[in-house]
Amino acid sequence: MKIIIVCLIAMLTTAAWAEEGRHFMEESEKVTKSHTEKTLYRLEILDSDGKLVQARNMEFFYKRQVNKELVLIKFISPPILQGTGLLIEDTDKEANDIWLYLPATRKLRRIAGGEKTNLFMGTEFTHEDFEDYKINLYRFQFVKETSCGAMLCSVVAAEPENPREREASGYARKLYYIDKQSQYPVMIEYFGHNGSLIKRLTASGLTRQGNYWRPRTLEMANLENRRVTRLIMQSRELDGELNDYYVSSRYLRAD
Amino acid sequence: MVLCITCATQPVAAMVSVEIHNGIEYYPDAPEQRTAGRSDVHFDWRGDVLNARTRIGARAEIADSPWGQQTTTELREAYLAWQIGHSTLRLGRQQIAWGRADAFRLLDKVNPLRYPDALFVDVADARIPLWMADWEGQENAWQWQVFAGPDRHLNAVDPRFPLLQPVSPDTLRTPEGDTHHGFSGARIGRQIGELDIGLYWLDGWNHEPLWHPLVNGGFEAGAARRRVWGVSADQPVGPGVVRAELVHNETATLDTHFVRVSQRMDQALLGYDLEHGPFFISPQFYWEEADLGSYTDENRFRSYSSLLTQYKFAQDRGRLRAFWWHQAGGDENWWSIKLSYEWDEHLELRMGADSFQVSDDSALTAFRDLSRVTLEAVWRF
């Protein structure tokens, strides 16, 4: 009888944690997602010794439309990458539609959004890392509360529930550290299919801008090759007027 | 129609970029003086003029080959672009890249090309820009484009390579009155679920002359016009993307004093791009069937197919690109390997090798002596 009660309590607790985990993520998504975003980033690629290999400047445009979200990323320096860009269309399918523009051919080429594990332009970010929480495709579970630096964070584990997502994702599990005050994920730990921690994304310099909290720096550390990619915000505009042109293939092709 | 400038464009500071190429080339099949060199400077200016995003590009080149030398200065692109609602209007000298595939390019037919550069360098540098008005836009899942221009231009053949048989546009037989026809084209595309499909139409000058048979034997080059209808499609399948292009070409000479030459060609391309981590592999199967009309009495109908496989690998600052082109049912091959290394943000070092194995009556005959090894430094500022 005791065993049944213990199992029952365990099941109820697990269900409650799952409910709580999903609730955390939904709330986080609600308060952190803007309608538009226009950011200029400096992107730094560091090798395993922490030495700067390449610095780039890139434009980041985001717009939420009816039933879809559009992200356009375009490099404006160095000269070797100038004009190269990506347009990502997220319609809540398992795989995003992604188009790549290369000035050397002047062609817009569709690339496989299903290959989420592909690295983004030689950085430590994969295409998957630019996706949102994909709440409908993952099972979330509240793990614990912990301090992350000066902040208090709720730790939520995410595992792909959808079979296609499970197959396409490069990660078996993610741990989100959600700052309790801002609801912003200040750290994400990525676990490979063998269960080991392979990457860590850290957001720092969190400040409030209008209705939203945003970090000044995002740092993706690859714990396997010890390389780091850092995104440092130079300027940012949230919920400003953003013409559809800036999230269109026409802007991507405008050299 | 409201010309909406401020809502769609942000003023950009004028931006100048300069690219300098210095290269050494070695042609193992050349009869003598197998080593040659090439230096070129590309200049690009971008800024806002008349409330339009403006670009002006130019190129200057000094080059030699085992067969000759050449100095070139060329205005590349010079255009103004305005955003009008959900569309862009671009006026000036420009290039249009049609189609989906980046190795075989069946629909990339709007601008003529410079040979043999079209085989060896980035295709954006090998296209010859044309004066035209281009208007393109998108609305929901639809995309459209219309353009028209007055230019008549043939593919250019670098005179350093006389074996490519250059034909000057001035020597073409073109009847009076017909020289003023320009070119025009249209494209409409739509995404239907996962499938992205486009329909193309082009009416203009053929970029190659057709040859009129003469009564006393021999041939004379004649200007020709062509109509092109095409379909392109791509769809993600598994871990990659399937690409397909179908093109129907009709080409005819204009000079009624001679026997009219008309040709028809149907082309098809099916490819699959597979990208995983730093690796990229893309096999493309190409097929064509042509009716060469009175071009020649022998072999009037031609059927041809080939397989091109492209490989790429990129890691850190290094890149490798290789491809192998093989004639189906034949013994022709073209190997190409290119390595590049980014020394720093301004300097890129390139090394490449191309090898042509061709037979006397093949499509690649003109390039039979162009097997080569190259070393190049590219500075960008």
mmCIF file of C-alpha atoms in Angstrom, chain B residues 11-373:
data_model
loop_
_atom_site.group_PDB
_atom_site.id
_atom_site.type_symbol
_atom_site.label_atom_id
_atom_site.label_comp_id
_atom_site.label_asym_id
_atom_site.label_seq_id
_atom_site.Cartn_x
_atom_site.Cartn_y
_atom_site.Cartn_z
ATOM 1 C CA PRO B 11 19.393 55.959 -45.138
ATOM 2 C CA VAL B 12 22.761 54.295 -45.361
ATOM 3 C CA ALA B 13 26.060 56.022 -45.226
ATOM 4 C CA ALA B 14 27.931 55.813 -48.496
ATOM 5 C CA MET B 15 29.979 52.654 -48.530
ATOM 6 C CA VAL B 16 32.951 51.920 -50.741
ATOM 7 C CA SER B 17 34.433 48.473 -51.200
ATOM 8 C CA VAL B 18 37.481 47.540 -53.209
ATOM 9 C CA GLU B 19 38.577 44.044 -54.191
ATOM 10 C CA ILE B 20 42.000 43.344 -55.689
ATOM 11 C CA HIS B 21 42.839 39.988 -57.293
ATOM 12 C CA ASN B 22 46.383 38.960 -58.149
ATOM 13 C CA GLY B 23 46.858 35.562 -59.697
ATOM 14 C CA ILE B 24 49.284 33.268 -61.462
ATOM 15 C CA GLU B 25 47.944 30.659 -63.889
ATOM 16 C CA TYR B 26 49.658 27.626 -65.351
ATOM 17 C CA TYR B 27 48.274 25.955 -68.510
ATOM 18 C CA PRO B 28 49.919 22.528 -68.944
ATOM 19 C CA ASP B 29 48.366 21.936 -72.403
ATOM 20 C CA ALA B 30 49.391 25.275 -73.907
ATOM 21 C CA PRO B 31 51.814 25.046 -76.847
ATOM 22 C CA GLU B 32 54.295 27.518 -75.310
ATOM 23 C CA GLN B 33 54.627 30.062 -72.488
ATOM 24 C CA ARG B 34 52.485 28.025 -70.162
ATOM 25 C CA THR B 35 52.564 30.484 -67.298
ATOM 26 C CA ALA B 36 50.322 33.545 -67.312
ATOM 27 C CA GLY B 37 49.134 36.190 -64.861
ATOM 28 C CA ARG B 38 46.138 38.288 -64.055
ATOM 29 C CA SER B 39 45.424 41.320 -61.890
ATOM 30 C CA ASP B 40 42.071 42.979 -61.502
ATOM 31 C CA VAL B 41 40.498 45.611 -59.311
ATOM 32 C CA HIS B 42 36.789 45.712 -58.482
ATOM 33 C CA PHE B 43 35.333 48.916 -57.147
ATOM 34 C CA ASP B 44 31.848 49.244 -55.603
ATOM 35 C CA TRP B 45 30.102 52.307 -54.265
ATOM 36 C CA ARG B 46 26.784 52.098 -52.447
ATOM 37 C CA GLY B 47 24.754 54.926 -50.998
ATOM 38 C CA ASP B 48 21.530 56.903 -51.235
ATOM 39 C CA VAL B 49 20.845 59.104 -54.251
ATOM 40 C CA LEU B 50 17.431 60.566 -55.174
ATOM 41 C CA ASN B 51 15.912 58.685 -52.227
ATOM 42 C CA ALA B 52 17.025 55.436 -53.829
ATOM 43 C CA ARG B 53 19.515 52.810 -52.768
ATOM 44 C CA THR B 54 22.226 53.207 -55.369
ATOM 45 C CA ARG B 55 25.105 51.030 -56.482
ATOM 46 C CA ILE B 56 27.897 51.714 -58.923
ATOM 47 C CA GLY B 57 30.487 49.073 -59.666
ATOM 48 C CA ALA B 58 33.435 48.993 -62.042
ATOM 49 C CA ARG B 59 36.275 46.639 -62.871
ATOM 50 C CA ALA B 60 39.721 47.049 -64.410
ATOM 51 C CA GLU B 61 41.863 44.102 -65.467
ATOM 52 C CA ILE B 62 45.291 43.439 -66.896
ATOM 53 C CA ALA B 63 45.716 39.825 -67.909
ATOM 54 C CA ASP B 64 47.645 37.551 -70.160
ATOM 55 C CA SER B 65 47.399 33.948 -71.247
ATOM 56 C CA PRO B 66 49.620 31.689 -73.349
ATOM 57 C CA TRP B 67 47.667 32.967 -76.375
ATOM 58 C CA GLY B 68 47.439 36.718 -75.783
ATOM 59 C CA GLN B 69 47.121 39.729 -73.534
ATOM 60 C CA GLN B 70 44.286 42.045 -72.658
ATOM 61 C CA THR B 71 43.549 45.211 -70.704
ATOM 62 C CA THR B 72 39.908 45.772 -69.772
ATOM 63 C CA THR B 73 37.960 48.508 -68.027
ATOM 64 C CA GLU B 74 34.298 47.882 -67.538
ATOM 65 C CA LEU B 75 31.311 49.523 -65.891
ATOM 66 C CA ARG B 76 29.677 46.697 -63.995
ATOM 67 C CA GLU B 77 26.521 47.650 -62.129
ATOM 68 C CA ALA B 78 25.013 51.141 -61.964
ATOM 69 C CA TYR B 79 21.454 51.314 -60.682
ATOM 70 C CA LEU B 80 18.966 53.035 -58.431
ATOM 71 C CA ALA B 81 16.453 50.992 -56.405
ATOM 72 C CA TRP B 82 13.254 52.255 -54.819
ATOM 73 C CA GLN B 83 10.902 50.408 -52.481
ATOM 74 C CA ILE B 84 7.280 50.814 -53.542
ATOM 75 C CA GLY B 85 4.914 49.141 -51.120
ATOM 76 C CA HIS B 86 5.732 45.433 -51.241
ATOM 77 C CA SER B 87 7.844 45.773 -54.351
ATOM 78 C CA THR B 88 11.228 47.036 -55.502
ATOM 79 C CA LEU B 89 11.812 49.019 -58.686
ATOM 80 C CA ARG B 90 15.385 48.978 -59.934
ATOM 81 C CA LEU B 91 16.533 51.065 -62.870
ATOM 82 C CA GLY B 92 19.957 50.884 -64.459
ATOM 83 C CA ARG B 93 22.680 48.468 -65.399
ATOM 84 C CA GLN B 94 22.163 45.284 -63.407
ATOM 85 C CA GLN B 95 22.148 41.514 -63.352
ATOM 86 C CA ILE B 96 19.340 39.084 -62.659
ATOM 87 C CA ALA B 97 19.998 35.627 -61.262
ATOM 88 C CA TRP B 98 17.185 33.261 -62.153
ATOM 89 C CA GLY B 99 16.733 29.657 -61.114
ATOM 90 C CA ARG B 100 17.551 27.479 -58.138
ATOM 91 C CA ALA B 101 20.644 25.523 -58.987
ATOM 92 C CA ASP B 102 24.123 26.969 -58.560
ATOM 93 C CA ALA B 103 26.244 24.584 -60.644
ATOM 94 C CA PHE B 104 24.184 23.873 -63.773
ATOM 95 C CA ARG B 105 22.181 27.033 -64.269
ATOM 96 C CA LEU B 106 19.478 26.368 -66.858
ATOM 97 C CA LEU B 107 17.373 29.415 -66.059
ATOM 98 C CA ASP B 108 20.219 31.812 -65.443
ATOM 99 C CA LYS B 109 19.745 33.192 -68.964
ATOM 100 C CA VAL B 110 18.896 36.850 -68.590
ATOM 101 C CA ASN B 111 22.424 38.252 -68.625
ATOM 102 C CA PRO B 112 25.086 37.121 -71.066
ATOM 103 C CA LEU B 113 28.266 35.630 -69.626
ATOM 104 C CA ARG B 114 31.961 36.224 -70.087
ATOM 105 C CA TYR B 115 33.901 33.077 -71.068
ATOM 106 C CA PRO B 116 35.937 31.328 -69.892
ATOM 107 C CA ASP B 117 35.386 33.219 -66.598
ATOM 108 C CA ALA B 118 31.898 31.725 -66.328
ATOM 109 C CA LEU B 119 33.597 28.370 -65.783
ATOM 110 C CA PHE B 120 36.187 29.509 -63.292
ATOM 111 C CA VAL B 121 35.180 32.552 -61.240
ATOM 112 C CA ASP B 122 32.174 33.495 -59.123
ATOM 113 C CA VAL B 123 29.280 33.684 -61.554
ATOM 114 C CA ALA B 124 28.255 37.156 -60.299
ATOM 115 C CA ASP B 125 31.575 38.421 -61.687
ATOM 116 C CA ALA B 126 31.128 36.565 -64.993
ATOM 117 C CA ARG B 127 27.627 37.852 -65.783
ATOM 118 C CA ILE B 128 27.575 40.904 -68.045
ATOM 119 C CA PRO B 129 25.144 43.417 -66.526
ATOM 120 C CA LEU B 130 22.519 44.923 -68.870
ATOM 121 C CA TRP B 131 20.609 48.201 -68.837
ATOM 122 C CA MET B 132 17.043 47.468 -67.812
ATOM 123 C CA ALA B 133 14.080 48.286 -65.603
ATOM 124 C CA ASP B 134 13.332 45.536 -63.110
ATOM 125 C CA TRP B 135 10.245 45.490 -60.901
ATOM 126 C CA GLU B 136 9.763 42.701 -58.431
ATOM 127 C CA GLY B 137 7.612 42.159 -55.403
ATOM 128 C CA GLN B 138 5.924 39.769 -53.092
ATOM 129 C CA GLU B 139 2.522 39.548 -51.512
ATOM 130 C CA ASN B 140 1.780 36.782 -49.039
ATOM 131 C CA ALA B 141 2.994 33.531 -50.596
ATOM 132 C CA TRP B 142 3.274 35.017 -54.117
ATOM 133 C CA GLN B 143 6.391 36.474 -55.698
ATOM 134 C CA TRP B 144 6.579 38.179 -59.066
ATOM 135 C CA GLN B 145 9.051 39.973 -61.294
ATOM 136 C CA VAL B 146 8.895 41.790 -64.627
ATOM 137 C CA PHE B 147 11.772 43.438 -66.454
ATOM 138 C CA ALA B 148 12.599 44.921 -69.819
ATOM 139 C CA GLY B 149 15.622 46.513 -71.437
ATOM 140 C CA PRO B 150 16.947 47.755 -74.776
ATOM 141 C CA ASP B 151 20.321 46.000 -74.691
ATOM 142 C CA ARG B 152 21.588 43.463 -77.181
ATOM 143 C CA HIS B 153 24.660 41.646 -76.046
ATOM 144 C CA LEU B 154 26.324 38.354 -76.849
ATOM 145 C CA ASN B 155 28.246 36.196 -74.455
ATOM 146 C CA ALA B 156 31.707 37.688 -74.378
ATOM 147 C CA VAL B 157 34.714 35.596 -75.149
ATOM 148 C CA ASP B 158 37.986 36.684 -73.684
ATOM 149 C CA PRO B 159 40.218 37.404 -76.720
ATOM 150 C CA ARG B 160 43.159 35.949 -74.799
ATOM 151 C CA PHE B 161 41.654 32.551 -75.685
ATOM 152 C CA PRO B 162 41.278 32.503 -79.506
ATOM 153 C CA LEU B 163 40.443 28.818 -79.411
ATOM 154 C CA LEU B 164 37.025 29.808 -78.027
ATOM 155 C CA GLN B 165 36.162 31.386 -81.434
ATOM 156 C CA PRO B 166 34.878 34.826 -80.486
ATOM 157 C CA VAL B 167 32.155 36.424 -82.605
ATOM 158 C CA SER B 168 31.878 40.191 -82.524
ATOM 159 C CA PRO B 169 28.309 41.517 -82.387
ATOM 160 C CA ASP B 170 29.264 43.985 -85.161
ATOM 161 C CA THR B 171 29.881 41.173 -87.607
ATOM 162 C CA LEU B 172 26.505 39.515 -87.107
ATOM 163 C CA ARG B 173 23.973 39.661 -89.906
ATOM 164 C CA THR B 174 21.015 41.512 -88.440
ATOM 165 C CA PRO B 175 18.351 43.027 -90.695
ATOM 166 C CA GLU B 176 17.672 46.761 -90.399
ATOM 167 C CA GLY B 177 14.847 47.604 -88.043
ATOM 168 C CA ASP B 178 15.227 44.524 -85.953
ATOM 169 C CA THR B 179 18.133 45.800 -83.935
ATOM 170 C CA HIS B 180 15.874 47.904 -81.740
ATOM 171 C CA HIS B 181 14.054 45.004 -80.187
ATOM 172 C CA GLY B 182 15.257 44.653 -76.660
ATOM 173 C CA PHE B 183 14.439 41.950 -74.184
ATOM 174 C CA SER B 184 11.787 41.369 -71.568
ATOM 175 C CA GLY B 185 10.944 38.706 -69.038
ATOM 176 C CA ALA B 186 8.640 37.766 -66.226
ATOM 177 C CA ARG B 187 8.611 35.405 -63.303
ATOM 178 C CA ILE B 188 5.894 34.372 -60.917
ATOM 179 C CA GLY B 189 6.423 32.131 -57.928
ATOM 180 C CA ARG B 190 4.490 30.720 -55.041
ATOM 181 C CA GLN B 191 5.077 28.546 -52.071
ATOM 182 C CA ILE B 192 2.532 25.751 -51.783
ATOM 183 C CA GLY B 193 3.106 23.910 -48.545
ATOM 184 C CA GLU B 194 6.725 22.805 -48.628
ATOM 185 C CA LEU B 195 6.993 23.195 -52.394
ATOM 186 C CA ASP B 196 8.429 26.437 -53.750
ATOM 187 C CA ILE B 197 7.649 26.758 -57.432
ATOM 188 C CA GLY B 198 8.413 29.392 -60.074
ATOM 189 C CA LEU B 199 7.329 29.980 -63.678
ATOM 190 C CA TYR B 200 9.581 31.944 -66.038
ATOM 191 C CA TRP B 201 9.246 33.572 -69.423
ATOM 192 C CA LEU B 202 11.950 35.393 -71.372
ATOM 193 C CA ASP B 203 11.926 36.993 -74.812
ATOM 194 C CA GLY B 204 15.151 38.512 -76.112
ATOM 195 C CA TRP B 205 18.334 38.211 -78.096
ATOM 196 C CA ASN B 206 20.075 34.905 -78.064
ATOM 197 C CA HIS B 207 23.442 35.263 -76.385
ATOM 198 C CA GLU B 208 25.082 33.093 -79.020
ATOM 199 C CA PRO B 209 24.837 33.620 -82.800
ATOM 200 C CA LEU B 210 23.320 30.982 -85.046
ATOM 201 C CA TRP B 211 25.111 30.062 -88.229
ATOM 202 C CA HIS B 212 23.389 30.598 -91.607
ATOM 203 C CA PRO B 213 24.342 28.028 -94.204
ATOM 204 C CA LEU B 214 25.617 29.833 -97.317
ATOM 205 C CA VAL B 215 24.799 28.787 -100.888
ATOM 206 C CA ASN B 216 28.447 28.433 -101.821
ATOM 207 C CA GLY B 217 29.159 26.428 -98.732
ATOM 208 C CA GLY B 218 30.246 27.468 -95.302
ATOM 209 C CA PHE B 219 28.353 29.420 -92.680
ATOM 210 C CA GLU B 220 27.841 33.009 -91.598
ATOM 211 C CA ALA B 221 27.036 34.107 -88.050
ATOM 212 C CA GLY B 222 23.578 35.606 -87.680
ATOM 213 C CA ALA B 223 21.846 37.359 -84.810
ATOM 214 C CA ALA B 224 18.997 35.357 -83.364
ATOM 215 C CA ARG B 225 16.144 35.888 -80.986
ATOM 216 C CA ARG B 226 14.859 33.396 -78.494
ATOM 217 C CA ARG B 227 11.899 32.656 -76.307
ATOM 218 C CA VAL B 228 12.333 30.729 -73.119
ATOM 219 C CA TRP B 229 9.711 29.139 -70.915
ATOM 220 C CA GLY B 230 10.795 27.566 -67.666
ATOM 221 C CA VAL B 231 9.682 26.017 -64.421
ATOM 222 C CA SER B 232 11.727 25.658 -61.297
ATOM 223 C CA ALA B 233 10.879 23.982 -58.037
ATOM 224 C CA ASP B 234 12.505 23.041 -54.792
ATOM 225 C CA GLN B 235 11.332 21.092 -51.814
ATOM 226 C CA PRO B 236 13.036 19.894 -48.642
ATOM 227 C CA VAL B 237 13.147 16.091 -48.648
ATOM 228 C CA GLY B 238 14.745 14.247 -45.761
ATOM 229 C CA PRO B 239 17.973 15.935 -44.745
ATOM 230 C CA GLY B 240 18.355 17.856 -48.024
ATOM 231 C CA VAL B 241 16.588 19.849 -50.710
ATOM 232 C CA VAL B 242 15.471 18.530 -54.096
ATOM 233 C CA ARG B 243 15.817 21.043 -56.931
ATOM 234 C CA ALA B 244 14.343 20.757 -60.403
ATOM 235 C CA GLU B 245 14.386 22.988 -63.464
ATOM 236 C CA LEU B 246 12.638 22.466 -66.802
ATOM 237 C CA VAL B 247 13.307 24.823 -69.698
ATOM 238 C CA HIS B 248 11.974 25.054 -73.244
ATOM 239 C CA ASN B 249 13.993 27.270 -75.639
ATOM 240 C CA GLU B 250 13.024 28.391 -79.129
ATOM 241 C CA THR B 251 15.642 30.308 -81.089
ATOM 242 C CA ALA B 252 15.464 31.699 -84.641
ATOM 243 C CA THR B 253 17.533 33.945 -86.893
ATOM 244 C CA LEU B 254 16.011 37.125 -88.271
ATOM 245 C CA ASP B 255 17.650 37.774 -91.616
ATOM 246 C CA THR B 256 15.129 36.819 -94.275
ATOM 247 C CA HIS B 257 17.731 37.018 -97.054
ATOM 248 C CA PHE B 258 19.066 33.716 -95.881
ATOM 249 C CA VAL B 259 17.589 30.389 -95.017
ATOM 250 C CA ARG B 260 15.917 30.901 -91.667
ATOM 251 C CA VAL B 261 17.537 28.894 -88.926
ATOM 252 C CA SER B 262 15.299 27.903 -86.065
ATOM 253 C CA GLN B 263 16.193 25.667 -83.189
ATOM 254 C CA ARG B 264 14.394 24.130 -80.277
ATOM 255 C CA MET B 265 15.905 22.797 -77.124
ATOM 256 C CA ASP B 266 14.366 21.183 -74.076
ATOM 257 C CA GLN B 267 16.450 20.985 -70.938
ATOM 258 C CA ALA B 268 15.857 19.358 -67.573
ATOM 259 C CA LEU B 269 17.783 19.318 -64.353
ATOM 260 C CA LEU B 270 17.208 17.302 -61.218
ATOM 261 C CA GLY B 271 19.447 17.693 -58.214
ATOM 262 C CA TYR B 272 19.637 17.016 -54.521
ATOM 263 C CA ASP B 273 21.590 19.207 -52.103
ATOM 264 C CA LEU B 274 22.626 17.462 -48.944
ATOM 265 C CA GLU B 275 24.293 19.478 -46.226
ATOM 266 C CA HIS B 276 25.445 18.054 -42.958
ATOM 267 C CA GLY B 277 27.734 19.945 -40.629
ATOM 268 C CA PRO B 278 30.678 21.228 -42.670
ATOM 269 C CA PHE B 279 29.981 18.798 -45.537
ATOM 270 C CA PHE B 280 27.921 19.515 -48.638
ATOM 271 C CA ILE B 281 27.296 17.186 -51.542
ATOM 272 C CA SER B 282 25.077 17.896 -54.500
ATOM 273 C CA PRO B 283 24.601 15.520 -57.421
ATOM 274 C CA GLN B 284 22.782 17.058 -60.399
ATOM 275 C CA PHE B 285 21.548 15.173 -63.419
ATOM 276 C CA TYR B 286 21.209 17.191 -66.638
ATOM 277 C CA TRP B 287 19.407 16.173 -69.810
ATOM 278 C CA GLU B 288 18.807 18.020 -73.065
ATOM 279 C CA GLU B 289 17.201 17.238 -76.372
ATOM 280 C CA ALA B 290 17.635 19.628 -79.272
ATOM 281 C CA ASP B 291 16.352 20.070 -82.795
ATOM 282 C CA LEU B 292 19.088 22.105 -84.458
ATOM 283 C CA GLY B 293 16.927 22.847 -87.516
ATOM 284 C CA SER B 294 18.870 23.687 -90.649
ATOM 285 C CA TYR B 295 21.915 24.444 -88.541
ATOM 286 C CA THR B 296 23.389 21.338 -89.948
ATOM 287 C CA ASP B 297 22.026 18.547 -92.083
ATOM 288 C CA GLU B 298 23.925 15.999 -90.119
ATOM 289 C CA ASN B 299 23.009 15.241 -86.555
ATOM 290 C CA ARG B 300 19.993 17.542 -86.683
ATOM 291 C CA PHE B 301 18.594 16.014 -83.521
ATOM 292 C CA ARG B 302 20.824 15.889 -80.494
ATOM 293 C CA SER B 303 20.294 14.194 -77.191
ATOM 294 C CA TYR B 304 22.716 14.758 -74.387
ATOM 295 C CA SER B 305 22.962 14.128 -70.679
ATOM 296 C CA SER B 306 25.532 14.455 -67.966
ATOM 297 C CA LEU B 307 26.023 14.187 -64.249
ATOM 298 C CA LEU B 308 27.645 16.890 -62.181
ATOM 299 C CA THR B 309 28.528 16.240 -58.573
ATOM 300 C CA GLN B 310 29.569 19.083 -56.368
ATOM 301 C CA TYR B 311 31.340 18.696 -53.033
ATOM 302 C CA LYS B 312 32.037 21.388 -50.462
ATOM 303 C CA PHE B 313 33.697 21.399 -47.115
ATOM 304 C CA ALA B 314 34.158 24.412 -44.856
ATOM 305 C CA GLN B 315 35.964 24.486 -41.563
ATOM 306 C CA ASP B 316 37.197 27.538 -39.699
ATOM 307 C CA ARG B 317 38.929 29.730 -42.274
ATOM 308 C CA GLY B 318 39.393 27.070 -44.904
ATOM 309 C CA ARG B 319 37.056 26.050 -47.705
ATOM 310 C CA LEU B 320 37.196 23.300 -50.270
ATOM 311 C CA ARG B 321 35.010 23.127 -53.342
ATOM 312 C CA ALA B 322 35.295 20.349 -55.854
ATOM 313 C CA PHE B 323 33.183 19.102 -58.680
ATOM 314 C CA TRP B 324 33.201 16.382 -61.230
ATOM 315 C CA TRP B 325 31.276 16.716 -64.491
ATOM 316 C CA HIS B 326 30.823 13.536 -66.458
ATOM 317 C CA GLN B 327 29.090 13.028 -69.782
ATOM 318 C CA ALA B 328 26.567 10.206 -69.564
ATOM 319 C CA GLY B 329 27.511 7.418 -71.936
ATOM 320 C CA GLY B 330 30.693 9.237 -72.962
ATOM 321 C CA ASP B 331 34.238 9.691 -71.838
ATOM 322 C CA GLU B 332 34.305 13.427 -71.216
ATOM 323 C CA ASN B 333 35.198 14.667 -67.773
ATOM 324 C CA TRP B 334 35.857 17.956 -66.119
ATOM 325 C CA TRP B 335 37.430 18.021 -62.680
ATOM 326 C CA SER B 336 37.640 21.172 -60.666
ATOM 327 C CA ILE B 337 39.141 21.638 -57.217
ATOM 328 C CA LYS B 338 39.335 24.935 -55.398
ATOM 329 C CA LEU B 339 40.822 25.617 -52.004
ATOM 330 C CA SER B 340 40.625 28.902 -50.182
ATOM 331 C CA TYR B 341 41.931 30.155 -46.881
ATOM 332 C CA GLU B 342 40.994 33.390 -45.124
ATOM 333 C CA TRP B 343 44.302 34.745 -43.889
ATOM 334 C CA ASP B 344 42.575 37.618 -42.117
ATOM 335 C CA GLU B 345 39.469 39.685 -42.691
ATOM 336 C CA HIS B 346 41.039 41.364 -45.726
ATOM 337 C CA LEU B 347 43.148 38.684 -47.389
ATOM 338 C CA GLU B 348 41.986 35.406 -48.907
ATOM 339 C CA LEU B 349 44.390 32.942 -50.532
ATOM 340 C CA ARG B 350 43.060 30.678 -53.265
ATOM 341 C CA MET B 351 44.445 27.689 -55.063
ATOM 342 C CA GLY B 352 42.696 25.770 -57.804
ATOM 343 C CA ALA B 353 43.043 23.175 -60.512
ATOM 344 C CA ASP B 354 40.792 22.368 -63.471
ATOM 345 C CA SER B 355 41.254 19.441 -65.786
ATOM 346 C CA PHE B 356 39.326 18.942 -69.048
ATOM 347 C CA GLN B 357 39.273 15.591 -70.792
ATOM 348 C CA VAL B 358 37.302 16.149 -73.989
ATOM 349 C CA SER B 359 36.780 14.572 -77.372
ATOM 350 C CA ASP B 360 36.848 16.387 -80.740
ATOM 351 C CA ASP B 361 33.101 16.788 -81.280
ATOM 352 C CA SER B 362 31.961 17.467 -77.769
ATOM 353 C CA ALA B 363 30.276 20.368 -76.057
ATOM 354 C CA LEU B 364 33.486 21.075 -74.187
ATOM 355 C CA THR B 365 35.815 21.091 -77.187
ATOM 356 C CA ALA B 366 36.354 24.835 -76.955
ATOM 357 C CA PHE B 367 37.801 24.399 -73.482
ATOM 358 C CA ARG B 368 40.103 21.503 -74.264
ATOM 359 C CA ASP B 369 43.297 23.462 -73.672
ATOM 360 C CA LEU B 370 42.038 25.171 -70.564
ATOM 361 C CA SER B 371 43.262 22.673 -68.012
ATOM 362 C CA ARG B 372 45.044 24.886 -65.536
ATOM 363 C CA VAL B 373 46.436 25.421 -62.077
#
